[in-house]
Amino acid sequence: MRCSLEVWKMGTVNYLESLKLQEKLASDRKALKIPDTLLSLQHPPTYTVGRRQTVHNLLIPDSELKAIGAELHYTQRGGDITFHGPHQLILYPIISLRDIGLGARNYVEKLELTMIELASMYGVKAQVGRRCETGVWVGDRKIGAIGVRILSGVTSHGLALNVDPDLSYFKHIVPCGIANKDVTSLNKEADVELPAEEVIQEQLISCFVRIFGYNNVAFKNL
């Protein structure tokens, strides 16, 4: 039996606030003070840069970010630059890989599968990228991003699935450092009308729970 999972449904959260929360929860998880925890949320328009940062992949001067209503933050997650914003579903798992018997590669593969299975529910055939193309793709169009941090076997950061974000924000960066590739969304790719975003959020959480094998799940609405 897998460890218990507590799911926090948080709505829209400032990026720095979520970063501090993740750091605290990861510390608490390492100290065995809390069970595995999954944060489900969205961010205001925010560009984040991971450890594999490339300055030239931000195509807009820092001074102009405020004009487009976006922030820029540097993080300790893996990967390069990406965008977070409204109508993009984010999952931040704070889980002990040792307790669930997963290595780093298997963990990332399960995050990819979580988004792939969600997309398939709406007739969208998504798949992992080619070599050096991180995340989840529909053809040559990226629909989901992954950037994780694993410290002492405990994860933070996670995945971001584009449901219907303002894709124009992606024009100001080279997403994840991969040039000449488009970014897409579930709304653009699906041939059916999407339900309310809250429904898709629940489905994404359910995909995560099933793929990771949790069978003791509690929910907190924050």
Short mmCIF file of C-alpha atoms in Angstrom, two decimals:
data_model
loop_
_atom_site.label_atom_id
_atom_site.label_comp_id
_atom_site.label_asym_id
_atom_site.label_seq_id
_atom_site.Cartn_x
_atom_site.Cartn_y
_atom_site.Cartn_z
CA MET A 1 0.00 0.00 0.00
CA ARG A 2 1.33 3.42 -0.96
CA CYS A 3 1.70 6.21 1.60
CA SER A 4 -1.21 8.51 2.25
CA LEU A 5 -1.60 11.57 0.03
CA GLU A 6 -3.04 14.90 1.10
CA VAL A 7 -4.26 17.11 -1.77
CA TRP A 8 -4.36 20.88 -1.25
CA LYS A 9 -6.64 22.70 -3.71
CA MET A 10 -5.39 26.27 -3.48
CA GLY A 11 -6.82 28.36 -6.30
CA THR A 12 -4.55 31.16 -7.58
CA VAL A 13 -1.35 31.63 -5.57
CA ASN A 14 1.50 34.11 -5.99
CA TYR A 15 4.59 32.28 -7.23
CA LEU A 16 6.93 33.33 -4.40
CA GLU A 17 4.28 32.38 -1.83
CA SER A 18 4.03 28.92 -3.38
CA LEU A 19 7.82 28.61 -3.42
CA LYS A 20 8.09 29.31 0.30
CA LEU A 21 5.27 26.86 1.00
CA GLN A 22 6.96 24.14 -1.03
CA GLU A 23 10.23 24.64 0.83
CA LYS A 24 8.48 24.34 4.19
CA LEU A 25 6.46 21.29 3.17
CA ALA A 26 9.51 19.58 1.68
CA SER A 27 11.37 20.13 4.96
CA ASP A 28 8.41 18.79 6.93
CA ARG A 29 8.10 15.77 4.63
CA LYS A 30 11.79 14.97 5.04
CA ALA A 31 11.32 15.16 8.82
CA LEU A 32 8.30 12.82 8.57
CA LYS A 33 6.01 15.51 9.99
CA ILE A 34 3.52 15.31 7.11
CA PRO A 35 2.39 12.73 4.56
CA ASP A 36 3.00 13.05 0.83
CA THR A 37 1.27 16.25 -0.26
CA LEU A 38 0.04 17.47 -3.64
CA LEU A 39 -0.52 21.17 -4.26
CA SER A 40 -3.04 21.95 -7.03
CA LEU A 41 -3.08 25.61 -8.03
CA GLN A 42 -2.59 28.33 -10.63
CA HIS A 43 -0.31 31.36 -10.74
CA PRO A 44 -0.72 34.95 -11.92
CA PRO A 45 1.38 35.60 -15.08
CA THR A 46 4.90 34.56 -14.10
CA TYR A 47 8.08 33.57 -15.91
CA THR A 48 10.29 31.17 -13.99
CA VAL A 49 13.85 30.18 -14.77
CA GLY A 50 15.34 26.89 -13.63
CA ARG A 51 18.91 25.81 -12.92
CA ARG A 52 19.62 25.21 -16.61
CA GLN A 53 19.00 28.90 -17.21
CA THR A 54 19.89 30.62 -20.44
CA VAL A 55 19.60 34.40 -20.23
CA HIS A 56 18.97 34.75 -23.96
CA ASN A 57 15.82 32.62 -23.73
CA LEU A 58 13.98 35.59 -22.20
CA LEU A 59 13.14 37.65 -25.28
CA ILE A 60 11.73 40.68 -23.51
CA PRO A 61 13.72 43.17 -21.39
CA ASP A 62 13.16 42.84 -17.65
CA SER A 63 12.02 46.46 -17.64
CA GLU A 64 9.05 45.60 -19.88
CA LEU A 65 7.71 42.71 -17.82
CA LYS A 66 5.55 44.98 -15.68
CA ALA A 67 3.90 46.41 -18.80
CA ILE A 68 2.63 42.96 -19.79
CA GLY A 69 1.58 42.15 -16.24
CA ALA A 70 4.16 39.45 -15.58
CA GLU A 71 6.83 38.69 -12.99
CA LEU A 72 10.19 36.92 -13.37
CA HIS A 73 11.64 34.57 -10.76
CA TYR A 74 14.71 32.33 -10.61
CA THR A 75 14.28 28.92 -8.99
CA GLN A 76 16.19 25.77 -8.05
CA ARG A 77 14.07 23.43 -10.15
CA GLY A 78 15.46 21.65 -13.18
CA GLY A 79 14.95 23.00 -16.67
CA ASP A 80 15.15 26.38 -18.36
CA ILE A 81 12.58 29.16 -18.65
CA THR A 82 8.83 28.64 -18.74
CA PHE A 83 5.59 30.58 -18.22
CA HIS A 84 2.86 30.11 -15.62
CA GLY A 85 -0.46 31.89 -15.76
CA PRO A 86 -4.24 31.74 -15.44
CA HIS A 87 -5.99 28.75 -17.04
CA GLN A 88 -2.91 26.60 -16.67
CA LEU A 89 -3.25 23.74 -14.18
CA ILE A 90 -0.26 23.17 -11.93
CA LEU A 91 0.54 20.23 -9.67
CA TYR A 92 3.40 20.48 -7.17
CA PRO A 93 3.98 17.07 -5.55
CA ILE A 94 5.83 17.12 -2.23
CA ILE A 95 6.46 13.40 -1.96
CA SER A 96 9.11 11.01 -0.72
CA LEU A 97 10.38 8.99 -3.67
CA ARG A 98 12.02 6.52 -1.30
CA ASP A 99 8.73 5.74 0.40
CA ILE A 100 6.97 5.00 -2.88
CA GLY A 101 9.96 3.21 -4.39
CA LEU A 102 10.60 5.47 -7.38
CA GLY A 103 13.78 6.80 -8.93
CA ALA A 104 14.03 10.25 -10.47
CA ARG A 105 13.52 9.07 -14.07
CA ASN A 106 10.48 6.96 -13.20
CA TYR A 107 9.04 9.87 -11.28
CA VAL A 108 9.31 12.23 -14.25
CA GLU A 109 7.82 9.58 -16.54
CA LYS A 110 4.78 9.31 -14.26
CA LEU A 111 4.34 13.08 -14.31
CA GLU A 112 4.41 12.95 -18.11
CA LEU A 113 1.88 10.11 -18.11
CA THR A 114 -0.41 12.11 -15.81
CA MET A 115 -0.73 14.84 -18.45
CA ILE A 116 -0.90 12.39 -21.35
CA GLU A 117 -3.80 10.51 -19.76
CA LEU A 118 -5.67 13.73 -19.01
CA ALA A 119 -5.28 14.89 -22.62
CA SER A 120 -6.52 11.52 -23.90
CA MET A 121 -9.79 12.03 -22.01
CA TYR A 122 -10.55 14.80 -24.53
CA GLY A 123 -9.35 12.94 -27.60
CA VAL A 124 -5.97 14.69 -27.67
CA LYS A 125 -3.06 12.39 -28.50
CA ALA A 126 -0.16 13.70 -26.46
CA GLN A 127 3.24 12.11 -26.03
CA VAL A 128 6.64 12.70 -24.51
CA GLY A 129 9.09 14.78 -26.50
CA ARG A 130 12.07 13.64 -28.50
CA ARG A 131 15.53 13.57 -27.00
CA CYS A 132 16.26 16.85 -25.18
CA GLU A 133 12.61 17.93 -25.60
CA THR A 134 11.21 17.94 -22.09
CA GLY A 135 7.52 17.89 -21.25
CA VAL A 136 4.48 16.63 -23.12
CA TRP A 137 3.70 17.37 -26.76
CA VAL A 138 0.93 17.19 -29.35
CA GLY A 139 2.92 16.73 -32.52
CA ASP A 140 5.48 19.56 -32.49
CA ARG A 141 3.40 21.68 -30.11
CA LYS A 142 4.08 21.68 -26.39
CA ILE A 143 1.04 21.29 -24.15
CA GLY A 144 2.62 20.52 -20.78
CA ALA A 145 5.84 21.43 -18.98
CA ILE A 146 7.78 19.59 -16.28
CA GLY A 147 10.42 21.02 -13.96
CA VAL A 148 11.27 19.24 -10.73
CA ARG A 149 13.57 19.50 -7.76
CA ILE A 150 14.55 16.45 -5.72
CA LEU A 151 16.42 17.03 -2.48
CA SER A 152 17.14 14.19 -0.04
CA GLY A 153 14.64 12.08 -1.94
CA VAL A 154 11.77 14.57 -1.52
CA THR A 155 10.27 16.27 -4.56
CA SER A 156 9.05 19.81 -5.18
CA HIS A 157 7.94 21.86 -8.19
CA GLY A 158 6.24 19.62 -10.77
CA LEU A 159 4.04 19.93 -13.84
CA ALA A 160 2.02 22.59 -15.66
CA LEU A 161 -0.70 21.67 -18.17
CA ASN A 162 -2.02 24.32 -20.56
CA VAL A 163 -5.81 24.21 -20.51
CA ASP A 164 -6.55 27.62 -22.03
CA PRO A 165 -3.87 30.16 -21.03
CA ASP A 166 -3.07 33.31 -22.97
CA LEU A 167 -0.46 31.78 -25.29
CA SER A 168 0.87 35.19 -26.33
CA TYR A 169 2.96 35.21 -23.14
CA PHE A 170 5.03 32.36 -24.56
CA LYS A 171 6.13 34.59 -27.45
CA HIS A 172 8.39 36.47 -25.05
CA ILE A 173 10.53 33.41 -24.22
CA VAL A 174 12.11 30.34 -25.78
CA PRO A 175 10.01 27.86 -23.75
CA CYS A 176 12.25 25.42 -21.88
CA GLY A 177 15.09 26.50 -24.15
CA ILE A 178 13.62 24.68 -27.16
CA ALA A 179 13.58 26.99 -30.19
CA ASN A 180 11.24 26.95 -33.19
CA LYS A 181 8.50 24.98 -31.46
CA ASP A 182 4.96 26.17 -30.79
CA VAL A 183 3.07 26.02 -27.51
CA THR A 184 -0.51 24.81 -27.49
CA SER A 185 -3.37 24.12 -25.09
CA LEU A 186 -6.03 21.55 -24.40
CA ASN A 187 -8.68 23.98 -25.61
CA LYS A 188 -6.91 24.42 -28.97
CA GLU A 189 -6.31 20.71 -29.52
CA ALA A 190 -9.58 19.16 -28.31
CA ASP A 191 -12.43 18.60 -30.76
CA VAL A 192 -14.96 18.73 -27.94
CA GLU A 193 -16.10 21.58 -25.73
CA LEU A 194 -14.21 21.51 -22.46
CA PRO A 195 -16.06 21.37 -19.14
CA ALA A 196 -15.48 23.88 -16.35
CA GLU A 197 -11.84 24.21 -15.35
CA GLU A 198 -12.62 22.86 -11.89
CA VAL A 199 -13.72 19.60 -13.51
CA ILE A 200 -10.46 19.28 -15.45
CA GLN A 201 -8.53 20.06 -12.28
CA GLU A 202 -10.29 17.19 -10.50
CA GLN A 203 -9.55 14.89 -13.43
CA LEU A 204 -5.87 15.84 -13.45
CA ILE A 205 -5.61 15.11 -9.73
CA SER A 206 -7.39 11.78 -10.27
CA CYS A 207 -4.92 10.86 -13.03
CA PHE A 208 -2.02 11.66 -10.70
CA VAL A 209 -3.49 9.63 -7.84
CA ARG A 210 -4.14 6.61 -10.06
CA ILE A 211 -0.78 6.67 -11.86
CA PHE A 212 1.18 7.00 -8.62
CA GLY A 213 -0.92 4.32 -6.95
CA TYR A 214 -2.25 6.20 -3.92
CA ASN A 215 -5.37 4.69 -2.33
CA ASN A 216 -5.62 6.77 0.82
CA VAL A 217 -6.31 10.36 -0.26
CA ALA A 218 -7.54 13.33 1.76
CA PHE A 219 -8.47 16.76 0.37
CA LYS A 220 -8.07 20.28 1.74
CA ASN A 221 -9.72 23.27 0.07
CA LEU A 222 -7.69 26.39 0.83
#
